[in-house]
mmCIF file of C-alpha atoms in Angstrom:
data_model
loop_
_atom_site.group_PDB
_atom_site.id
_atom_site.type_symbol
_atom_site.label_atom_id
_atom_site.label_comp_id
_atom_site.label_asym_id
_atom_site.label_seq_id
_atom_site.Cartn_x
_atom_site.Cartn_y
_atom_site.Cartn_z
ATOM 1 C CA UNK A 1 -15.671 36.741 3.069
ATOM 2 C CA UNK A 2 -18.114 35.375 0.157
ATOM 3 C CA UNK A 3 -20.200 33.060 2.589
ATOM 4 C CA UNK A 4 -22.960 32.221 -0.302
ATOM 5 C CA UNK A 5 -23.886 29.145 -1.126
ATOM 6 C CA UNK A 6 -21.619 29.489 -4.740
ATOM 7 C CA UNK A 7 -19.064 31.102 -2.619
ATOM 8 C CA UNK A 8 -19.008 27.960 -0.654
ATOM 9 C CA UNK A 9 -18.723 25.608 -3.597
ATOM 10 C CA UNK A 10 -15.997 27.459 -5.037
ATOM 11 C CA UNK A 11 -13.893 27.486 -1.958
ATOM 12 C CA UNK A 12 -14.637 23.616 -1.897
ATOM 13 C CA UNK A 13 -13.511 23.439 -5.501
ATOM 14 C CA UNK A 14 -10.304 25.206 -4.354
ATOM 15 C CA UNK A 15 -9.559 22.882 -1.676
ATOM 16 C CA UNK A 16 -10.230 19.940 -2.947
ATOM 17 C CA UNK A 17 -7.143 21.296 -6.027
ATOM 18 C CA UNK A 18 -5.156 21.914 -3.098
ATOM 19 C CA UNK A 19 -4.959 18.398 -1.897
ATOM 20 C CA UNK A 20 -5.121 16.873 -4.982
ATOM 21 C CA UNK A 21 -2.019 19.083 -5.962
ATOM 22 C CA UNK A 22 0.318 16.935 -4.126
ATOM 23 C CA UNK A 23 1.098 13.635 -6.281
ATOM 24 C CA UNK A 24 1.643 10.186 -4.456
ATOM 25 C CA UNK A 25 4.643 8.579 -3.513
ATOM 26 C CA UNK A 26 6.036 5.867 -6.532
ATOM 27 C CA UNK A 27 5.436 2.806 -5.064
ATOM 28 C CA UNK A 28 1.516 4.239 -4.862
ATOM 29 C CA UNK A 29 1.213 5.142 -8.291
ATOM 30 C CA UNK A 30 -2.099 2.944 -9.279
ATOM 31 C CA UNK A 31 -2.691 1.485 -5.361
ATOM 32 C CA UNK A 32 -6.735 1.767 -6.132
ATOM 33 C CA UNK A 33 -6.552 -0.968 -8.338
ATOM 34 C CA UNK A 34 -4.216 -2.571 -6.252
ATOM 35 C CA UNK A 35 -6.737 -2.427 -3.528
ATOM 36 C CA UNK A 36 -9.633 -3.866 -5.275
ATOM 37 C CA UNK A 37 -7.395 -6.636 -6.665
ATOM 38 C CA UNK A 38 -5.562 -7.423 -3.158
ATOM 39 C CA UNK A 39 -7.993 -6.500 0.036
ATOM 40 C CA UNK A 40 -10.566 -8.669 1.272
ATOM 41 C CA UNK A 41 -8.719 -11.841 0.143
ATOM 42 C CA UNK A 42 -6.244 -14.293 2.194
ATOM 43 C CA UNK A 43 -6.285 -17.113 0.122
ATOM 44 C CA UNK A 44 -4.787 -20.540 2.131
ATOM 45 C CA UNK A 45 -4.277 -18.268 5.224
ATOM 46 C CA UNK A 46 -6.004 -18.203 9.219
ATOM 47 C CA UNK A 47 -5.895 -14.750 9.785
ATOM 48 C CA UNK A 48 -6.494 -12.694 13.300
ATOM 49 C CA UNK A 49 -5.501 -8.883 13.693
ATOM 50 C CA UNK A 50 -5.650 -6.909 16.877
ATOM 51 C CA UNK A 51 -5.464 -3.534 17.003
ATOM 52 C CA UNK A 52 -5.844 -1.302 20.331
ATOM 53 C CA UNK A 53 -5.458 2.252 21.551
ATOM 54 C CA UNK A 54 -4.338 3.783 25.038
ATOM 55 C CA UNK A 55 -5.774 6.657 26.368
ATOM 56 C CA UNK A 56 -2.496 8.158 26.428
ATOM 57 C CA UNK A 57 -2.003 7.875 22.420
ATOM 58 C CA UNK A 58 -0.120 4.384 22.777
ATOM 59 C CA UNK A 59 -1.086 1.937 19.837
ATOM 60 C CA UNK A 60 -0.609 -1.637 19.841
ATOM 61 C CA UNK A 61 -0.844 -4.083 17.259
ATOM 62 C CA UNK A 62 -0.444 -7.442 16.871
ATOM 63 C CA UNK A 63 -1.168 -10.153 14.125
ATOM 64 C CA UNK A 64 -1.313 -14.076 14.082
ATOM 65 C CA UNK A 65 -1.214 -16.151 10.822
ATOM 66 C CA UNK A 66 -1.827 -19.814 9.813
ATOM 67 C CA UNK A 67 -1.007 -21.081 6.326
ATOM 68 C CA UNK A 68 -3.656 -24.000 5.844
ATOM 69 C CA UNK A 69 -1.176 -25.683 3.324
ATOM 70 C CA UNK A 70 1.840 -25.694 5.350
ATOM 71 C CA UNK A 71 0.632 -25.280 8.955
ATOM 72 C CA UNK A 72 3.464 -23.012 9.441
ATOM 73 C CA UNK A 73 2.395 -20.125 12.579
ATOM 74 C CA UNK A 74 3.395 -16.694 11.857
ATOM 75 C CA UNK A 75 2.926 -13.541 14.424
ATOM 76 C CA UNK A 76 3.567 -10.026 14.537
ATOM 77 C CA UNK A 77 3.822 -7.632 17.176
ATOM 78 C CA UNK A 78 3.951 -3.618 16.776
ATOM 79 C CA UNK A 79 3.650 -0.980 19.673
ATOM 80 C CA UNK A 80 3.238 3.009 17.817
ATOM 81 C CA UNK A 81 3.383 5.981 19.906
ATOM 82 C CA UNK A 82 3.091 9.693 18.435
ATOM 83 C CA UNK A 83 4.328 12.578 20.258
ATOM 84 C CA UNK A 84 2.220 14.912 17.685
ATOM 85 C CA UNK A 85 3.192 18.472 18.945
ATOM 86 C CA UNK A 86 6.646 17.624 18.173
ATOM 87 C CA UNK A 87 6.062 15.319 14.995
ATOM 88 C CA UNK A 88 7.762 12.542 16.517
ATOM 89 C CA UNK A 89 6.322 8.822 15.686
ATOM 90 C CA UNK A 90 8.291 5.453 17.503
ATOM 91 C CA UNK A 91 7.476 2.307 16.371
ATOM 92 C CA UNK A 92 9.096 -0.781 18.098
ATOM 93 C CA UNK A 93 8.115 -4.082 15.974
ATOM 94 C CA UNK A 94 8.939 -7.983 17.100
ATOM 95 C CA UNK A 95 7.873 -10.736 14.921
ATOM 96 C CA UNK A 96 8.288 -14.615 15.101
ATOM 97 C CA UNK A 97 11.104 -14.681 13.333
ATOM 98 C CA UNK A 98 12.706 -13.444 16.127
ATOM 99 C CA UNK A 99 13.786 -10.516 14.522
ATOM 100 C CA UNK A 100 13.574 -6.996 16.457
ATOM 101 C CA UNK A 101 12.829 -3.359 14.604
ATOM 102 C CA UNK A 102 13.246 0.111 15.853
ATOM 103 C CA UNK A 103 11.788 3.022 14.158
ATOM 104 C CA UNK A 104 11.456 6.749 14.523
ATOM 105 C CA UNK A 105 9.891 8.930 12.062
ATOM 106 C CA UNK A 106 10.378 13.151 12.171
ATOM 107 C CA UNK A 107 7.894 15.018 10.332
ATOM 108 C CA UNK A 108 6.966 18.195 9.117
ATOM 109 C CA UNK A 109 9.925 19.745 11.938
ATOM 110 C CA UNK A 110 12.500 20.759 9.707
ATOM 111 C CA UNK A 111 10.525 22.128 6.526
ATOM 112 C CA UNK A 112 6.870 21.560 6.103
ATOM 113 C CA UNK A 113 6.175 18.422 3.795
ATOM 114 C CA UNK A 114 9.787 16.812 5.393
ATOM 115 C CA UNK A 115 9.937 13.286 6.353
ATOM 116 C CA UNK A 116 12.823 11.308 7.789
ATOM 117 C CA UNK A 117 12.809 7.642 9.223
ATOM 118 C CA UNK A 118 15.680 5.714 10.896
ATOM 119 C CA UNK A 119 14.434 2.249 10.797
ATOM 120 C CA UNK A 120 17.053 -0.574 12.308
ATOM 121 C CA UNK A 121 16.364 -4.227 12.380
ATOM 122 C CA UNK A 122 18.103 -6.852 14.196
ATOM 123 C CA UNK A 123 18.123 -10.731 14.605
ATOM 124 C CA UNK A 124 19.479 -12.225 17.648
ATOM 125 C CA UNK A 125 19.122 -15.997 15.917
ATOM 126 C CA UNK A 126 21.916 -15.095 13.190
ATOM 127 C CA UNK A 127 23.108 -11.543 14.252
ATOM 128 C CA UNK A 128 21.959 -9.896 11.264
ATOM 129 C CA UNK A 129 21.532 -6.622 11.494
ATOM 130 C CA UNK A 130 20.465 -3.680 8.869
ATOM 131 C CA UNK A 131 19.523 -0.054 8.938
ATOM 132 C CA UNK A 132 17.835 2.458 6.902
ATOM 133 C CA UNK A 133 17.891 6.089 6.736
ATOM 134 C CA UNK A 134 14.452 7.200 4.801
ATOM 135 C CA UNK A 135 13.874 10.464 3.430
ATOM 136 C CA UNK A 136 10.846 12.034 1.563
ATOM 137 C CA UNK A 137 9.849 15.449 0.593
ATOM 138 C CA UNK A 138 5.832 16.466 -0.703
ATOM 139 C CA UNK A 139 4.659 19.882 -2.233
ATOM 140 C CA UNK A 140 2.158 20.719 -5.015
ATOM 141 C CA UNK A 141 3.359 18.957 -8.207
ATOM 142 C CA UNK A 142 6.587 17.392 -6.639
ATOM 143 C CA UNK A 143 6.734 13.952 -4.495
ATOM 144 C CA UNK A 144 10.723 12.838 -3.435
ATOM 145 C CA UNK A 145 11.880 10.311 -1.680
ATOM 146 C CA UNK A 146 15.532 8.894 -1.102
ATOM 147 C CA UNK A 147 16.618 6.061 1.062
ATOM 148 C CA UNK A 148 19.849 4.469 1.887
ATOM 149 C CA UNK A 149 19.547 0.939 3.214
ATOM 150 C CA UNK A 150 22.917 -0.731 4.884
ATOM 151 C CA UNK A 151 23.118 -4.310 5.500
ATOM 152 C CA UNK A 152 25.511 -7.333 5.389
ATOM 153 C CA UNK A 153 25.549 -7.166 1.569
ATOM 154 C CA UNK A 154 26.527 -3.670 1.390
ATOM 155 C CA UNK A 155 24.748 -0.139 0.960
ATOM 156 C CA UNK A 156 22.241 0.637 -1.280
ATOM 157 C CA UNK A 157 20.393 3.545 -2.213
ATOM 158 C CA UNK A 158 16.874 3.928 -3.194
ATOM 159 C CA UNK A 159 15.682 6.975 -4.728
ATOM 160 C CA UNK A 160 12.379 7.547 -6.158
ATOM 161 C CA UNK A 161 10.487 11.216 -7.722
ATOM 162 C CA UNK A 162 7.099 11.939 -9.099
ATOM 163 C CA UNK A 163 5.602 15.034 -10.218
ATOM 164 C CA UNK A 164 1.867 15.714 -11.092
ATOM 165 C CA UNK A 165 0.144 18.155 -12.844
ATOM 166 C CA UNK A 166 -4.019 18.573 -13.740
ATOM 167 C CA UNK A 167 -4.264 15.018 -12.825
ATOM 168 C CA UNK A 168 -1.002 13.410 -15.011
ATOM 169 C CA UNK A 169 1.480 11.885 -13.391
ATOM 170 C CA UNK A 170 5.375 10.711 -14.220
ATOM 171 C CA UNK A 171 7.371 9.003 -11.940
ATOM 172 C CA UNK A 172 11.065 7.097 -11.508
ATOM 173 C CA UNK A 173 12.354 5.056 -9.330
ATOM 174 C CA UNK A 174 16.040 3.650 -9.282
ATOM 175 C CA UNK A 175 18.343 1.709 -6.888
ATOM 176 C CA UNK A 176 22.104 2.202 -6.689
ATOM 177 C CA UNK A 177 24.119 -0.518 -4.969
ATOM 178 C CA UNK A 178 27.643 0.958 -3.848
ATOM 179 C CA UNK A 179 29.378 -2.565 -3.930
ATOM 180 C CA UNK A 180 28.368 -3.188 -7.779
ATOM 181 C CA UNK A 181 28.906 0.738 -8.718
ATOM 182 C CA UNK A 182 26.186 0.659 -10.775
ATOM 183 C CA UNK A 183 22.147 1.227 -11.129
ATOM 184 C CA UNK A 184 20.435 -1.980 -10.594
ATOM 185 C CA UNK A 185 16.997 -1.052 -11.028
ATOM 186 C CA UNK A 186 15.465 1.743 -13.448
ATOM 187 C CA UNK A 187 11.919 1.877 -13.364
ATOM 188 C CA UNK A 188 9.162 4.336 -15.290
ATOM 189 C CA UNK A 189 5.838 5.134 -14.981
ATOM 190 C CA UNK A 190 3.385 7.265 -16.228
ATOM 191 C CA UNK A 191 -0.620 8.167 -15.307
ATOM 192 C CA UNK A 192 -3.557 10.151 -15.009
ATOM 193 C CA UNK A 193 -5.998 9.954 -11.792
ATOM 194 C CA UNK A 194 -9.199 11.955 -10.924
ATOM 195 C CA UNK A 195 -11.717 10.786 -8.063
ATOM 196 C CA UNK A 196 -13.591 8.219 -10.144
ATOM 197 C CA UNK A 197 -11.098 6.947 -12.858
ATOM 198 C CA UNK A 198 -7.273 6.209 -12.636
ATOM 199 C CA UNK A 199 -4.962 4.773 -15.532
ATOM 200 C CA UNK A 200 -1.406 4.079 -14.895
ATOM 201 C CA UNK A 201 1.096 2.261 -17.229
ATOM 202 C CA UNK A 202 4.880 1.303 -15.883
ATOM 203 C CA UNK A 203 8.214 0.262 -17.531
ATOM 204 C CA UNK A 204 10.713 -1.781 -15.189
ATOM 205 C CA UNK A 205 14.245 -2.460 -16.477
ATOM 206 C CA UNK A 206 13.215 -2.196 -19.383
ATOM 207 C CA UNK A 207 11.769 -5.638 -19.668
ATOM 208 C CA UNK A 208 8.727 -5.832 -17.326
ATOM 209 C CA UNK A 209 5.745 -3.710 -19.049
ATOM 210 C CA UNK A 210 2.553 -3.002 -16.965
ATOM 211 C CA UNK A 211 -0.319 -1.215 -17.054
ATOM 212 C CA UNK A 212 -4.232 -1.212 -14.946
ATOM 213 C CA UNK A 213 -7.295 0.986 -14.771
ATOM 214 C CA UNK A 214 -9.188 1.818 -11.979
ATOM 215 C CA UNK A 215 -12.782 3.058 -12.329
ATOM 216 C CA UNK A 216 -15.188 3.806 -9.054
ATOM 217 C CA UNK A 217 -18.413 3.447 -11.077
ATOM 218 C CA UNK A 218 -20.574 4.827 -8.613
ATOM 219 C CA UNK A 219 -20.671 4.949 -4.688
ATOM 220 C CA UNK A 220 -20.562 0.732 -4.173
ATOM 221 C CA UNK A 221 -19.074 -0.703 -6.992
ATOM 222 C CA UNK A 222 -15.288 -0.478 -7.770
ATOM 223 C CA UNK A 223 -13.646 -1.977 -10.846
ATOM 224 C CA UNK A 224 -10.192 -2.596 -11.803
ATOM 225 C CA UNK A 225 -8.195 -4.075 -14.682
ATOM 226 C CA UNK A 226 -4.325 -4.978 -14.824
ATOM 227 C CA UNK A 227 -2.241 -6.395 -17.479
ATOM 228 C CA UNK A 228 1.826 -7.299 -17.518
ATOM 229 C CA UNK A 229 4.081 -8.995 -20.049
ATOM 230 C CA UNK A 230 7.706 -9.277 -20.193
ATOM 231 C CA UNK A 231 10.169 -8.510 -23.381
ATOM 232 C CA UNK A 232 10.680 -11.711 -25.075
ATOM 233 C CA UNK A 233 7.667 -13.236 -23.660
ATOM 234 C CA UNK A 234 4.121 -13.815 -25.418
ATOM 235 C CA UNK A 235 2.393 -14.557 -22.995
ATOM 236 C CA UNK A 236 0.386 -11.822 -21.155
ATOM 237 C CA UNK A 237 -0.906 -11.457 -17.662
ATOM 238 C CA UNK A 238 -4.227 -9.904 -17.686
ATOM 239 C CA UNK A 239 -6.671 -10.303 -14.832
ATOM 240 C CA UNK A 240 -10.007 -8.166 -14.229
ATOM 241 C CA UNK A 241 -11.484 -7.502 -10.176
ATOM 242 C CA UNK A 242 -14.259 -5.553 -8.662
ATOM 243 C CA UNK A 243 -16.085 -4.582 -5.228
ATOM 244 C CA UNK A 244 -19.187 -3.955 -4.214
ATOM 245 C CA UNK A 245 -20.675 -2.458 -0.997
ATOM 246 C CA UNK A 246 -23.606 -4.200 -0.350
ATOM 247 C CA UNK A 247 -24.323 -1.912 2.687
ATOM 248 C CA UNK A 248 -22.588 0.065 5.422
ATOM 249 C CA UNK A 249 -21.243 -3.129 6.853
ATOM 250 C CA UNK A 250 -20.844 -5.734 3.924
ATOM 251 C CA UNK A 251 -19.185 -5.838 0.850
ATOM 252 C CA UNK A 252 -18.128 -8.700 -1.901
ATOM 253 C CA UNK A 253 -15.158 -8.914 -3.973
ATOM 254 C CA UNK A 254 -14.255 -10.984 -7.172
ATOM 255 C CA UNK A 255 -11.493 -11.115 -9.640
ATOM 256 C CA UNK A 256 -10.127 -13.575 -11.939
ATOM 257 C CA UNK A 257 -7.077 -13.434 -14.511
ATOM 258 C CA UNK A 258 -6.383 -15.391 -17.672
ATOM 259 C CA UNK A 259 -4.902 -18.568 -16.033
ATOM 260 C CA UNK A 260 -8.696 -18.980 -14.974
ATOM 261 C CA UNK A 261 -7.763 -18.386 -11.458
ATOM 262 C CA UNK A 262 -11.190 -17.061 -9.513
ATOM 263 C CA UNK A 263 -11.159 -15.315 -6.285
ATOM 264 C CA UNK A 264 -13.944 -14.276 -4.020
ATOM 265 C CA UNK A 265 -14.067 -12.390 -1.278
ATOM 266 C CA UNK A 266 -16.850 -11.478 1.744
ATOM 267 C CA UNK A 267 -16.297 -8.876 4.307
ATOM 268 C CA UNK A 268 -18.903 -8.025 7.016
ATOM 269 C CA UNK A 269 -18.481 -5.875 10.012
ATOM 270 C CA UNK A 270 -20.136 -8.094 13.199
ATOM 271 C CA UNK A 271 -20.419 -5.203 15.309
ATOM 272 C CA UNK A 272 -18.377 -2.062 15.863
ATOM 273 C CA UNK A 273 -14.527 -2.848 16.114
ATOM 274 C CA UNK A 274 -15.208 -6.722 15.051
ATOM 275 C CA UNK A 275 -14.722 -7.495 11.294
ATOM 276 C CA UNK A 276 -14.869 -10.594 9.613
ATOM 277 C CA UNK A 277 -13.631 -11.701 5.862
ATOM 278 C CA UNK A 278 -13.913 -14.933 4.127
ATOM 279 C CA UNK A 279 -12.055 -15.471 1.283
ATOM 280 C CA UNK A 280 -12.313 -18.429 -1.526
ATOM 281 C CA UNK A 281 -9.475 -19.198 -4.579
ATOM 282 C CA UNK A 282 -10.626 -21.796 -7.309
ATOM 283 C CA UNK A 283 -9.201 -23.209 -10.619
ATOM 284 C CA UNK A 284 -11.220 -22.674 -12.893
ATOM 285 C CA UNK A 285 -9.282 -25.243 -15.296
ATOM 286 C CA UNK A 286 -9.689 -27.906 -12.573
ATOM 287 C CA UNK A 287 -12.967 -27.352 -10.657
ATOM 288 C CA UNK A 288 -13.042 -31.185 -9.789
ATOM 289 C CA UNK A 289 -9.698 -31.810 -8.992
ATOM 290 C CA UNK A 290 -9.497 -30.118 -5.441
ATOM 291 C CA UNK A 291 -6.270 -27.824 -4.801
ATOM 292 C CA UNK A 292 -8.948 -25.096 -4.133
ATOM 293 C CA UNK A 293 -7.664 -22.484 -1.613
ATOM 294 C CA UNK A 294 -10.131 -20.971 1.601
ATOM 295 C CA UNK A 295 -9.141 -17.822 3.698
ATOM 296 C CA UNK A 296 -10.808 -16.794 7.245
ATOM 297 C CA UNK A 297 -9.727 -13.476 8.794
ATOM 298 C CA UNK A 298 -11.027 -11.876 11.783
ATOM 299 C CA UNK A 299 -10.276 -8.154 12.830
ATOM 300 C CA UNK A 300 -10.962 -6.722 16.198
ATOM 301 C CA UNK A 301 -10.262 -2.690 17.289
ATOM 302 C CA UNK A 302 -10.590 -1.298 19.644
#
């Protein structure tokens, strides 16, 4: 075995290919700029999560919600527990809603790089009930995934595929609803992604055109752009965002988009386990006229 130190780097070289070699699922396809445009913000929202951990592998999870506009009191409540040495994973979920969720996941049992969920959800309010049957299937180059979703409207199925190579990317993603007998949803997207830069352009229906670049400029600062429009339309959505680390236990966010919307975001770790974001939205068009929006989240684990 080469142990030298250019031995070494090679072998890192080859791993790091390895893992890179399988692409990510289609609904990731660009989440890095989705990240730096979307966490450490909760615009108009009172935020608390909770997150614990047995000793026997039992994880609980619960989250509580107040919109500052509405008052309206939202909660969540999610117990995991993963029996790893047979690649079982059950989730039981409750929310204030009143609506009750069942999952089990099996994975990497049948084949390696095989995933199936049966998720069921049911509301004892209105007796609504729905199920899913998830499937998804990873190897270099090649990332499926096929679910078929029954509820009160009927059956649908959701079926999604994107294969990598060298760093590009293609994907689709389509739905098929058995009561129409016909595709309602035919979506495209291509991309390219290395460690530090990631560009990724989608085509939904046809009509919906997208696009955003990601770019980790060095080790604390993050920037991403995104732009949409839609066929017929002139007018383009284009909004820019970035992050920086300030240290190992602060960081600052900011974005804004061409409607002169500004967001700003602060997120500082208290101690270990006990985070804490504040989060501001202003019009720019209307600094003076109020309507501003403020977000506090807190965020214990333990």
């Amino acid at each position: 075995m080469d142990i030298d130190g250019e031995g070494l780097i090679r072998l890192s070289w080859k791993a790091v290919a390895k893992i890179m070699a399988v692409p990510p699922t289609y609904v990731d396809l660009g989440k890095s700029a989705k990240d730096v445009f979307t966490k450490g913000y909760g615009f108009g929202l009172i935020k608390l999560d909770l997150k614990t951990k047995s000793e026997n592998g039992l994880e609980f999870k619960s989250t509580g919600s107040a919109n500052t506009e509405t008052s309206k009191v939202s909660g969540a409540l999610e117990t995991k527990y993963k029996w790893a040495e047979h690649g079982l994973t059950f989730t039981e979920k409750w929310n204030t809603d009143n609506t009750l969720g069942t999952e089990i996941t099996l994975e990497d049992q049948l084949a390696k790089g095989l995933k199936l969920t049966f998720d069921s959800s049911f509301s004892p309010n209105t007796g609504k009930k729905s199920g899913k049957i998830k499937s998804g299937y990873k190897r270099e180059h090649i990332n499926l995934g096929c679910d078929v979703h029954y509820d009160i409207n009927g059956t649908a199925v959701h079926g999604a595929v994107v294969v990598g190579y060298e760093g590009w990317l293609a994907g689709y993603q389509m739905t098929f609803e058995a009561g129409k007998n016909r595709v309602t949803q035919s979506n495209f997207a291509v991309g390219y992604k290395t460690d530090e830069f990631q560009l990724h352009t989608n085509v939904n229906d046809g009509t919906e055109f997208g696009g955003s670049i990601y770019q980790k400029v060095n080790d604390k600062l993050e920037t991403a752009v995104n732009l949409a429009w839609t066929a017929g339309n002139s007018n383009t959505r284009f909004g820019i965002a970035a992050k920086y680390q300030i240290d190992a236990d602060a960081s600052f966010s900011a974005k804004v988009n061409n409607s002169s919307l500004v967001g700003l975001g602060y997120t500082q770790t208290l101690k270990p386990g006990v985070k804490l974001t504040l989060s501001a939205l202003l019009d720019g068009k209307n600094i003076n006229a109020g309507g501003h929006k403020l977000g506090l989240g807190l965020e214990f684990e333990a």
